[in-house]
Amino acid sequence: FIYPKSWLADQALSLPKPGSVGDPNSVFVPRAVEARRGGAQLDSAFGPPGGDRTENVSVLRTRLGRGINFAGVLGEPSAAAQRLLDSSIAPAGSGKTATLNAAALRADGVLQFEYTVSFAEGTQMAGFVIRNQACVAYDVRTGELFTLTVLAPLSEWLADSGVAQRAIASSFALQRGQ
């Protein structure tokens, strides 16, 4: 995927918090150790220099296993995107409200959707609104699920009608072959 050349690898997102794995003083976990942990793992993250984590692009990698009929599991794009919003992005009690703006299954089999997240009073980001583009792709060769998310404050998004964010998301593709 592409991202603005002025953006840097986002260490605030790409490094675990101290104490999150094993040694409470550890601030870095080698990728080999990270790969042995279960669940979704942050694969890469980029954002503007000095950013506050409200504008960035990140990719998560989750091992699901081979042989999954991903299109069958997903179902209709809007329903699939809404399930992801309700279960992972803004579950009940999270203090977040997610609104699906659009969803489509691209010709390359990637689910791409756009949504807005609003943060409730009493949360760390109370009153803040973020617009997001997300892409979800399953690699049949490795059995891994990749999720790219591009986010920006709504004001930033509206400044250029989301052109930059959509360009990043639209460039996301799994390497095929080999």
PDB file of N, CA, C and O in Angstrom, residues 88-159:
ATOM      1  N   SER A  88     -16.096  -5.420  16.753  1.00  0.00           N
ATOM      2  CA  SER A  88     -14.695  -5.077  17.004  1.00  0.00           C
ATOM      3  C   SER A  88     -14.412  -3.590  17.144  1.00  0.00           C
ATOM      4  O   SER A  88     -13.601  -3.192  17.972  1.00  0.00           O
ATOM      5  N   ILE A  89     -15.034  -2.786  16.341  1.00  0.00           N
ATOM      6  CA  ILE A  89     -14.719  -1.352  16.311  1.00  0.00           C
ATOM      7  C   ILE A  89     -15.441  -0.583  17.414  1.00  0.00           C
ATOM      8  O   ILE A  89     -14.836   0.210  18.128  1.00  0.00           O
ATOM      9  N   ALA A  90     -16.734  -0.806  17.540  1.00  0.00           N
ATOM     10  CA  ALA A  90     -17.530  -0.067  18.520  1.00  0.00           C
ATOM     11  C   ALA A  90     -18.547  -0.998  19.195  1.00  0.00           C
ATOM     12  O   ALA A  90     -19.756  -0.818  19.058  1.00  0.00           O
ATOM     13  N   PRO A  91     -18.051  -1.991  19.942  1.00  0.00           N
ATOM     14  CA  PRO A  91     -18.993  -2.903  20.613  1.00  0.00           C
ATOM     15  C   PRO A  91     -19.775  -2.169  21.708  1.00  0.00           C
ATOM     16  O   PRO A  91     -19.343  -1.115  22.192  1.00  0.00           O
ATOM     17  N   ALA A  92     -20.884  -2.739  22.093  1.00  0.00           N
ATOM     18  CA  ALA A  92     -21.709  -2.161  23.160  1.00  0.00           C
ATOM     19  C   ALA A  92     -20.840  -1.914  24.398  1.00  0.00           C
ATOM     20  O   ALA A  92     -20.000  -2.735  24.757  1.00  0.00           O
ATOM     21  N   GLY A  93     -21.008  -0.753  25.010  1.00  0.00           N
ATOM     22  CA  GLY A  93     -20.274  -0.407  26.216  1.00  0.00           C
ATOM     23  C   GLY A  93     -18.885   0.170  25.991  1.00  0.00           C
ATOM     24  O   GLY A  93     -18.195   0.488  26.953  1.00  0.00           O
ATOM     25  N   SER A  94     -18.468   0.323  24.742  1.00  0.00           N
ATOM     26  CA  SER A  94     -17.119   0.818  24.448  1.00  0.00           C
ATOM     27  C   SER A  94     -17.011   2.336  24.517  1.00  0.00           C
ATOM     28  O   SER A  94     -15.907   2.875  24.505  1.00  0.00           O
ATOM     29  N   GLY A  95     -18.151   3.034  24.528  1.00  0.00           N
ATOM     30  CA  GLY A  95     -18.109   4.486  24.495  1.00  0.00           C
ATOM     31  C   GLY A  95     -17.917   5.035  23.092  1.00  0.00           C
ATOM     32  O   GLY A  95     -17.659   6.219  22.908  1.00  0.00           O
ATOM     33  N   LYS A  96     -18.020   4.151  22.103  1.00  0.00           N
ATOM     34  CA  LYS A  96     -17.873   4.563  20.709  1.00  0.00           C
ATOM     35  C   LYS A  96     -19.136   4.200  19.944  1.00  0.00           C
ATOM     36  O   LYS A  96     -19.781   3.202  20.227  1.00  0.00           O
ATOM     37  N   THR A  97     -19.442   5.030  18.955  1.00  0.00           N
ATOM     38  CA  THR A  97     -20.537   4.753  18.032  1.00  0.00           C
ATOM     39  C   THR A  97     -19.942   4.754  16.632  1.00  0.00           C
ATOM     40  O   THR A  97     -19.265   5.711  16.246  1.00  0.00           O
ATOM     41  N   ALA A  98     -20.173   3.675  15.883  1.00  0.00           N
ATOM     42  CA  ALA A  98     -19.649   3.576  14.523  1.00  0.00           C
ATOM     43  C   ALA A  98     -20.806   3.599  13.535  1.00  0.00           C
ATOM     44  O   ALA A  98     -21.801   2.896  13.721  1.00  0.00           O
ATOM     45  N   THR A  99     -20.663   4.413  12.495  1.00  0.00           N
ATOM     46  CA  THR A  99     -21.675   4.527  11.450  1.00  0.00           C
ATOM     47  C   THR A  99     -21.056   4.114  10.123  1.00  0.00           C
ATOM     48  O   THR A  99     -20.053   4.704   9.699  1.00  0.00           O
ATOM     49  N   LEU A 100     -21.639   3.120   9.477  1.00  0.00           N
ATOM     50  CA  LEU A 100     -21.157   2.659   8.180  1.00  0.00           C
ATOM     51  C   LEU A 100     -21.593   3.640   7.104  1.00  0.00           C
ATOM     52  O   LEU A 100     -22.774   3.970   6.994  1.00  0.00           O
ATOM     53  N   ASN A 101     -20.625   4.121   6.308  1.00  0.00           N
ATOM     54  CA  ASN A 101     -20.924   5.062   5.233  1.00  0.00           C
ATOM     55  C   ASN A 101     -21.029   4.371   3.879  1.00  0.00           C
ATOM     56  O   ASN A 101     -21.828   4.766   3.046  1.00  0.00           O
ATOM     57  N   ALA A 102     -20.194   3.346   3.648  1.00  0.00           N
ATOM     58  CA  ALA A 102     -20.200   2.628   2.372  1.00  0.00           C
ATOM     59  C   ALA A 102     -19.413   1.333   2.539  1.00  0.00           C
ATOM     60  O   ALA A 102     -18.519   1.245   3.383  1.00  0.00           O
ATOM     61  N   ALA A 103     -19.750   0.340   1.729  1.00  0.00           N
ATOM     62  CA  ALA A 103     -19.015  -0.927   1.744  1.00  0.00           C
ATOM     63  C   ALA A 103     -19.122  -1.576   0.372  1.00  0.00           C
ATOM     64  O   ALA A 103     -20.167  -1.504  -0.275  1.00  0.00           O
ATOM     65  N   ALA A 104     -18.035  -2.219  -0.057  1.00  0.00           N
ATOM     66  CA  ALA A 104     -18.031  -2.913  -1.351  1.00  0.00           C
ATOM     67  C   ALA A 104     -16.988  -4.019  -1.322  1.00  0.00           C
ATOM     68  O   ALA A 104     -15.979  -3.924  -0.623  1.00  0.00           O
ATOM     69  N   LEU A 105     -17.250  -5.059  -2.108  1.00  0.00           N
ATOM     70  CA  LEU A 105     -16.269  -6.114  -2.319  1.00  0.00           C
ATOM     71  C   LEU A 105     -15.570  -5.794  -3.630  1.00  0.00           C
ATOM     72  O   LEU A 105     -16.203  -5.746  -4.681  1.00  0.00           O
ATOM     73  N   ARG A 106     -14.261  -5.518  -3.564  1.00  0.00           N
ATOM     74  CA  ARG A 106     -13.513  -5.161  -4.757  1.00  0.00           C
ATOM     75  C   ARG A 106     -13.313  -6.389  -5.645  1.00  0.00           C
ATOM     76  O   ARG A 106     -13.468  -7.538  -5.201  1.00  0.00           O
ATOM     77  N   ALA A 107     -12.940  -6.159  -6.894  1.00  0.00           N
ATOM     78  CA  ALA A 107     -12.716  -7.241  -7.860  1.00  0.00           C
ATOM     79  C   ALA A 107     -11.623  -8.202  -7.401  1.00  0.00           C
ATOM     80  O   ALA A 107     -11.652  -9.382  -7.741  1.00  0.00           O
ATOM     81  N   ASP A 108     -10.674  -7.713  -6.576  1.00  0.00           N
ATOM     82  CA  ASP A 108      -9.591  -8.573  -6.088  1.00  0.00           C
ATOM     83  C   ASP A 108      -9.963  -9.336  -4.814  1.00  0.00           C
ATOM     84  O   ASP A 108      -9.125  -9.981  -4.192  1.00  0.00           O
ATOM     85  N   GLY A 109     -11.244  -9.268  -4.410  1.00  0.00           N
ATOM     86  CA  GLY A 109     -11.719 -10.008  -3.248  1.00  0.00           C
ATOM     87  C   GLY A 109     -11.530  -9.307  -1.923  1.00  0.00           C
ATOM     88  O   GLY A 109     -11.809  -9.870  -0.867  1.00  0.00           O
ATOM     89  N   VAL A 110     -11.067  -8.057  -1.935  1.00  0.00           N
ATOM     90  CA  VAL A 110     -10.866  -7.282  -0.713  1.00  0.00           C
ATOM     91  C   VAL A 110     -12.164  -6.565  -0.343  1.00  0.00           C
ATOM     92  O   VAL A 110     -12.767  -5.900  -1.191  1.00  0.00           O
ATOM     93  N   LEU A 111     -12.598  -6.720   0.906  1.00  0.00           N
ATOM     94  CA  LEU A 111     -13.734  -5.951   1.414  1.00  0.00           C
ATOM     95  C   LEU A 111     -13.212  -4.578   1.798  1.00  0.00           C
ATOM     96  O   LEU A 111     -12.284  -4.468   2.606  1.00  0.00           O
ATOM     97  N   GLN A 112     -13.747  -3.525   1.194  1.00  0.00           N
ATOM     98  CA  GLN A 112     -13.335  -2.155   1.515  1.00  0.00           C
ATOM     99  C   GLN A 112     -14.560  -1.406   2.011  1.00  0.00           C
ATOM    100  O   GLN A 112     -15.611  -1.438   1.373  1.00  0.00           O
ATOM    101  N   PHE A 113     -14.414  -0.744   3.166  1.00  0.00           N
ATOM    102  CA  PHE A 113     -15.550   0.011   3.690  1.00  0.00           C
ATOM    103  C   PHE A 113     -15.096   1.284   4.391  1.00  0.00           C
ATOM    104  O   PHE A 113     -13.952   1.414   4.798  1.00  0.00           O
ATOM    105  N   GLU A 114     -16.036   2.220   4.457  1.00  0.00           N
ATOM    106  CA  GLU A 114     -15.790   3.533   5.049  1.00  0.00           C
ATOM    107  C   GLU A 114     -16.767   3.709   6.200  1.00  0.00           C
ATOM    108  O   GLU A 114     -17.947   3.377   6.068  1.00  0.00           O
ATOM    109  N   TYR A 115     -16.267   4.220   7.317  1.00  0.00           N
ATOM    110  CA  TYR A 115     -17.136   4.411   8.477  1.00  0.00           C
ATOM    111  C   TYR A 115     -16.652   5.583   9.320  1.00  0.00           C
ATOM    112  O   TYR A 115     -15.517   6.036   9.190  1.00  0.00           O
ATOM    113  N   THR A 116     -17.538   6.061  10.175  1.00  0.00           N
ATOM    114  CA  THR A 116     -17.247   7.169  11.065  1.00  0.00           C
ATOM    115  C   THR A 116     -17.386   6.680  12.499  1.00  0.00           C
ATOM    116  O   THR A 116     -18.328   5.944  12.808  1.00  0.00           O
ATOM    117  N   VAL A 117     -16.445   7.067  13.361  1.00  0.00           N
ATOM    118  CA  VAL A 117     -16.501   6.702  14.771  1.00  0.00           C
ATOM    119  C   VAL A 117     -16.610   7.980  15.592  1.00  0.00           C
ATOM    120  O   VAL A 117     -15.809   8.896  15.431  1.00  0.00           O
ATOM    121  N   SER A 118     -17.610   8.007  16.471  1.00  0.00           N
ATOM    122  CA  SER A 118     -17.801   9.118  17.410  1.00  0.00           C
ATOM    123  C   SER A 118     -17.540   8.602  18.816  1.00  0.00           C
ATOM    124  O   SER A 118     -17.944   7.482  19.152  1.00  0.00           O
ATOM    125  N   PHE A 119     -16.876   9.413  19.624  1.00  0.00           N
ATOM    126  CA  PHE A 119     -16.533   9.022  20.983  1.00  0.00           C
ATOM    127  C   PHE A 119     -17.450   9.726  21.975  1.00  0.00           C
ATOM    128  O   PHE A 119     -17.632  10.934  21.918  1.00  0.00           O
ATOM    129  N   ALA A 120     -17.993   8.969  22.909  1.00  0.00           N
ATOM    130  CA  ALA A 120     -18.965   9.476  23.883  1.00  0.00           C
ATOM    131  C   ALA A 120     -18.282  10.260  24.997  1.00  0.00           C
ATOM    132  O   ALA A 120     -17.083  10.136  25.235  1.00  0.00           O
ATOM    133  N   GLU A 121     -19.104  11.048  25.695  1.00  0.00           N
ATOM    134  CA  GLU A 121     -18.626  11.748  26.893  1.00  0.00           C
ATOM    135  C   GLU A 121     -18.145  10.697  27.890  1.00  0.00           C
ATOM    136  O   GLU A 121     -18.682   9.604  27.959  1.00  0.00           O
ATOM    137  N   GLY A 122     -17.116  11.046  28.639  1.00  0.00           N
ATOM    138  CA  GLY A 122     -16.576  10.121  29.619  1.00  0.00           C
ATOM    139  C   GLY A 122     -15.471   9.231  29.066  1.00  0.00           C
ATOM    140  O   GLY A 122     -14.861   8.479  29.814  1.00  0.00           O
ATOM    141  N   THR A 123     -15.214   9.315  27.760  1.00  0.00           N
ATOM    142  CA  THR A 123     -14.107   8.560  27.177  1.00  0.00           C
ATOM    143  C   THR A 123     -12.918   9.505  27.006  1.00  0.00           C
ATOM    144  O   THR A 123     -13.073  10.731  27.053  1.00  0.00           O
ATOM    145  N   GLN A 124     -11.752   8.933  26.792  1.00  0.00           N
ATOM    146  CA  GLN A 124     -10.542   9.734  26.644  1.00  0.00           C
ATOM    147  C   GLN A 124     -10.641  10.703  25.460  1.00  0.00           C
ATOM    148  O   GLN A 124     -10.071  11.784  25.497  1.00  0.00           O
ATOM    149  N   MET A 125     -11.378  10.333  24.424  1.00  0.00           N
ATOM    150  CA  MET A 125     -11.493  11.167  23.229  1.00  0.00           C
ATOM    151  C   MET A 125     -12.902  11.744  23.076  1.00  0.00           C
ATOM    152  O   MET A 125     -13.394  11.915  21.968  1.00  0.00           O
ATOM    153  N   ALA A 126     -13.540  12.053  24.173  1.00  0.00           N
ATOM    154  CA  ALA A 126     -14.919  12.539  24.184  1.00  0.00           C
ATOM    155  C   ALA A 126     -15.137  13.659  23.172  1.00  0.00           C
ATOM    156  O   ALA A 126     -14.356  14.604  23.082  1.00  0.00           O
ATOM    157  N   GLY A 127     -16.198  13.510  22.374  1.00  0.00           N
ATOM    158  CA  GLY A 127     -16.572  14.516  21.395  1.00  0.00           C
ATOM    159  C   GLY A 127     -15.801  14.443  20.086  1.00  0.00           C
ATOM    160  O   GLY A 127     -16.115  15.150  19.137  1.00  0.00           O
ATOM    161  N   PHE A 128     -14.805  13.605  20.030  1.00  0.00           N
ATOM    162  CA  PHE A 128     -13.970  13.484  18.838  1.00  0.00           C
ATOM    163  C   PHE A 128     -14.666  12.592  17.813  1.00  0.00           C
ATOM    164  O   PHE A 128     -15.323  11.618  18.168  1.00  0.00           O
ATOM    165  N   VAL A 129     -14.508  12.940  16.517  1.00  0.00           N
ATOM    166  CA  VAL A 129     -15.083  12.143  15.432  1.00  0.00           C
ATOM    167  C   VAL A 129     -13.971  11.822  14.437  1.00  0.00           C
ATOM    168  O   VAL A 129     -13.246  12.715  14.000  1.00  0.00           O
ATOM    169  N   ILE A 130     -13.847  10.528  14.105  1.00  0.00           N
ATOM    170  CA  ILE A 130     -12.818  10.069  13.172  1.00  0.00           C
ATOM    171  C   ILE A 130     -13.490   9.367  12.007  1.00  0.00           C
ATOM    172  O   ILE A 130     -14.421   8.585  12.192  1.00  0.00           O
ATOM    173  N   ARG A 131     -13.016   9.652  10.793  1.00  0.00           N
ATOM    174  CA  ARG A 131     -13.502   8.959   9.589  1.00  0.00           C
ATOM    175  C   ARG A 131     -12.443   7.935   9.199  1.00  0.00           C
ATOM    176  O   ARG A 131     -11.254   8.206   9.274  1.00  0.00           O
ATOM    177  N   ASN A 132     -12.874   6.758   8.813  1.00  0.00           N
ATOM    178  CA  ASN A 132     -11.963   5.649   8.527  1.00  0.00           C
ATOM    179  C   ASN A 132     -12.273   4.979   7.202  1.00  0.00           C
ATOM    180  O   ASN A 132     -13.426   4.925   6.783  1.00  0.00           O
ATOM    181  N   GLN A 133     -11.231   4.439   6.592  1.00  0.00           N
ATOM    182  CA  GLN A 133     -11.332   3.526   5.455  1.00  0.00           C
ATOM    183  C   GLN A 133     -10.710   2.231   5.942  1.00  0.00           C
ATOM    184  O   GLN A 133      -9.635   2.258   6.559  1.00  0.00           O
ATOM    185  N   ALA A 134     -11.341   1.107   5.675  1.00  0.00           N
ATOM    186  CA  ALA A 134     -10.773  -0.177   6.073  1.00  0.00           C
ATOM    187  C   ALA A 134     -10.827  -1.152   4.907  1.00  0.00           C
ATOM    188  O   ALA A 134     -11.741  -1.090   4.080  1.00  0.00           O
ATOM    189  N   CYS A 135      -9.841  -2.030   4.845  1.00  0.00           N
ATOM    190  CA  CYS A 135      -9.789  -3.104   3.860  1.00  0.00           C
ATOM    191  C   CYS A 135      -9.504  -4.399   4.605  1.00  0.00           C
ATOM    192  O   CYS A 135      -8.632  -4.429   5.476  1.00  0.00           O
ATOM    193  N   VAL A 136     -10.244  -5.445   4.245  1.00  0.00           N
ATOM    194  CA  VAL A 136     -10.059  -6.751   4.867  1.00  0.00           C
ATOM    195  C   VAL A 136      -9.807  -7.760   3.753  1.00  0.00           C
ATOM    196  O   VAL A 136     -10.594  -7.856   2.810  1.00  0.00           O
ATOM    197  N   ALA A 137      -8.685  -8.504   3.872  1.00  0.00           N
ATOM    198  CA  ALA A 137      -8.322  -9.470   2.842  1.00  0.00           C
ATOM    199  C   ALA A 137      -7.808 -10.751   3.489  1.00  0.00           C
ATOM    200  O   ALA A 137      -7.089 -10.703   4.490  1.00  0.00           O
ATOM    201  N   TYR A 138      -8.166 -11.877   2.897  1.00  0.00           N
ATOM    202  CA  TYR A 138      -7.743 -13.200   3.374  1.00  0.00           C
ATOM    203  C   TYR A 138      -6.754 -13.790   2.378  1.00  0.00           C
ATOM    204  O   TYR A 138      -7.029 -13.853   1.186  1.00  0.00           O
ATOM    205  N   ASP A 139      -5.591 -14.212   2.877  1.00  0.00           N
ATOM    206  CA  ASP A 139      -4.576 -14.833   2.033  1.00  0.00           C
ATOM    207  C   ASP A 139      -4.768 -16.347   2.093  1.00  0.00           C
ATOM    208  O   ASP A 139      -4.469 -16.971   3.117  1.00  0.00           O
ATOM    209  N   VAL A 140      -5.262 -16.929   1.005  1.00  0.00           N
ATOM    210  CA  VAL A 140      -5.542 -18.369   0.978  1.00  0.00           C
ATOM    211  C   VAL A 140      -4.259 -19.189   1.105  1.00  0.00           C
ATOM    212  O   VAL A 140      -4.292 -20.319   1.606  1.00  0.00           O
ATOM    213  N   ARG A 141      -3.112 -18.635   0.691  1.00  0.00           N
ATOM    214  CA  ARG A 141      -1.841 -19.372   0.769  1.00  0.00           C
ATOM    215  C   ARG A 141      -1.371 -19.538   2.202  1.00  0.00           C
ATOM    216  O   ARG A 141      -0.850 -20.584   2.579  1.00  0.00           O
ATOM    217  N   THR A 142      -1.534 -18.513   3.018  1.00  0.00           N
ATOM    218  CA  THR A 142      -1.009 -18.543   4.389  1.00  0.00           C
ATOM    219  C   THR A 142      -2.087 -18.740   5.446  1.00  0.00           C
ATOM    220  O   THR A 142      -1.764 -19.027   6.597  1.00  0.00           O
ATOM    221  N   GLY A 143      -3.354 -18.528   5.075  1.00  0.00           N
ATOM    222  CA  GLY A 143      -4.434 -18.620   6.051  1.00  0.00           C
ATOM    223  C   GLY A 143      -4.495 -17.421   6.981  1.00  0.00           C
ATOM    224  O   GLY A 143      -5.043 -17.496   8.075  1.00  0.00           O
ATOM    225  N   GLU A 144      -3.939 -16.296   6.534  1.00  0.00           N
ATOM    226  CA  GLU A 144      -3.914 -15.094   7.365  1.00  0.00           C
ATOM    227  C   GLU A 144      -4.916 -14.059   6.865  1.00  0.00           C
ATOM    228  O   GLU A 144      -5.131 -13.917   5.662  1.00  0.00           O
ATOM    229  N   LEU A 145      -5.496 -13.342   7.801  1.00  0.00           N
ATOM    230  CA  LEU A 145      -6.406 -12.246   7.512  1.00  0.00           C
ATOM    231  C   LEU A 145      -5.641 -10.948   7.724  1.00  0.00           C
ATOM    232  O   LEU A 145      -4.992 -10.766   8.762  1.00  0.00           O
ATOM    233  N   PHE A 146      -5.693 -10.047   6.752  1.00  0.00           N
ATOM    234  CA  PHE A 146      -5.034  -8.748   6.853  1.00  0.00           C
ATOM    235  C   PHE A 146      -6.102  -7.665   6.879  1.00  0.00           C
ATOM    236  O   PHE A 146      -7.028  -7.687   6.070  1.00  0.00           O
ATOM    237  N   THR A 147      -5.959  -6.735   7.810  1.00  0.00           N
ATOM    238  CA  THR A 147      -6.893  -5.622   7.922  1.00  0.00           C
ATOM    239  C   THR A 147      -6.112  -4.317   7.900  1.00  0.00           C
ATOM    240  O   THR A 147      -5.301  -4.066   8.795  1.00  0.00           O
ATOM    241  N   LEU A 148      -6.331  -3.516   6.861  1.00  0.00           N
ATOM    242  CA  LEU A 148      -5.720  -2.193   6.764  1.00  0.00           C
ATOM    243  C   LEU A 148      -6.765  -1.183   7.213  1.00  0.00           C
ATOM    244  O   LEU A 148      -7.923  -1.264   6.801  1.00  0.00           O
ATOM    245  N   THR A 149      -6.354  -0.253   8.067  1.00  0.00           N
ATOM    246  CA  THR A 149      -7.253   0.821   8.495  1.00  0.00           C
ATOM    247  C   THR A 149      -6.543   2.153   8.326  1.00  0.00           C
ATOM    248  O   THR A 149      -5.413   2.319   8.778  1.00  0.00           O
ATOM    249  N   VAL A 150      -7.214   3.083   7.662  1.00  0.00           N
ATOM    250  CA  VAL A 150      -6.725   4.445   7.489  1.00  0.00           C
ATOM    251  C   VAL A 150      -7.674   5.332   8.274  1.00  0.00           C
ATOM    252  O   VAL A 150      -8.893   5.267   8.077  1.00  0.00           O
ATOM    253  N   LEU A 151      -7.144   6.130   9.171  1.00  0.00           N
ATOM    254  CA  LEU A 151      -8.035   7.003   9.937  1.00  0.00           C
ATOM    255  C   LEU A 151      -7.533   8.430   9.956  1.00  0.00           C
ATOM    256  O   LEU A 151      -6.328   8.680   9.824  1.00  0.00           O
ATOM    257  N   ALA A 152      -8.478   9.346  10.087  1.00  0.00           N
ATOM    258  CA  ALA A 152      -8.174  10.775  10.155  1.00  0.00           C
ATOM    259  C   ALA A 152      -9.320  11.476  10.868  1.00  0.00           C
ATOM    260  O   ALA A 152     -10.474  11.038  10.780  1.00  0.00           O
ATOM    261  N   PRO A 153      -9.025  12.566  11.576  1.00  0.00           N
ATOM    262  CA  PRO A 153     -10.102  13.353  12.163  1.00  0.00           C
ATOM    263  C   PRO A 153     -11.076  13.786  11.066  1.00  0.00           C
ATOM    264  O   PRO A 153     -10.666  14.024   9.924  1.00  0.00           O
ATOM    265  N   LEU A 154     -12.338  13.850  11.387  1.00  0.00           N
ATOM    266  CA  LEU A 154     -13.355  14.209  10.400  1.00  0.00           C
ATOM    267  C   LEU A 154     -13.013  15.531   9.714  1.00  0.00           C
ATOM    268  O   LEU A 154     -13.166  15.657   8.497  1.00  0.00           O
ATOM    269  N   SER A 155     -12.495  16.501  10.457  1.00  0.00           N
ATOM    270  CA  SER A 155     -12.151  17.807   9.863  1.00  0.00           C
ATOM    271  C   SER A 155     -11.075  17.647   8.786  1.00  0.00           C
ATOM    272  O   SER A 155     -11.145  18.280   7.735  1.00  0.00           O
ATOM    273  N   GLU A 156     -10.092  16.785   9.034  1.00  0.00           N
ATOM    274  CA  GLU A 156      -9.019  16.529   8.056  1.00  0.00           C
ATOM    275  C   GLU A 156      -9.590  15.834   6.819  1.00  0.00           C
ATOM    276  O   GLU A 156      -9.244  16.126   5.692  1.00  0.00           O
ATOM    277  N   TRP A 157     -10.472  14.895   7.068  1.00  0.00           N
ATOM    278  CA  TRP A 157     -11.120  14.130   5.998  1.00  0.00           C
ATOM    279  C   TRP A 157     -11.915  15.071   5.089  1.00  0.00           C
ATOM    280  O   TRP A 157     -11.839  14.994   3.868  1.00  0.00           O
ATOM    281  N   LEU A 158     -12.684  15.959   5.695  1.00  0.00           N
ATOM    282  CA  LEU A 158     -13.534  16.866   4.926  1.00  0.00           C
ATOM    283  C   LEU A 158     -12.728  17.891   4.142  1.00  0.00           C
ATOM    284  O   LEU A 158     -13.194  18.392   3.116  1.00  0.00           O
ATOM    285  N   ALA A 159     -11.504  18.200   4.599  1.00  0.00           N
ATOM    286  CA  ALA A 159     -10.675  19.192   3.925  1.00  0.00           C
ATOM    287  C   ALA A 159     -10.369  18.798   2.481  1.00  0.00           C
ATOM    288  O   ALA A 159     -10.276  19.656   1.612  1.00  0.00           O
TER     289      ALA A 159
END
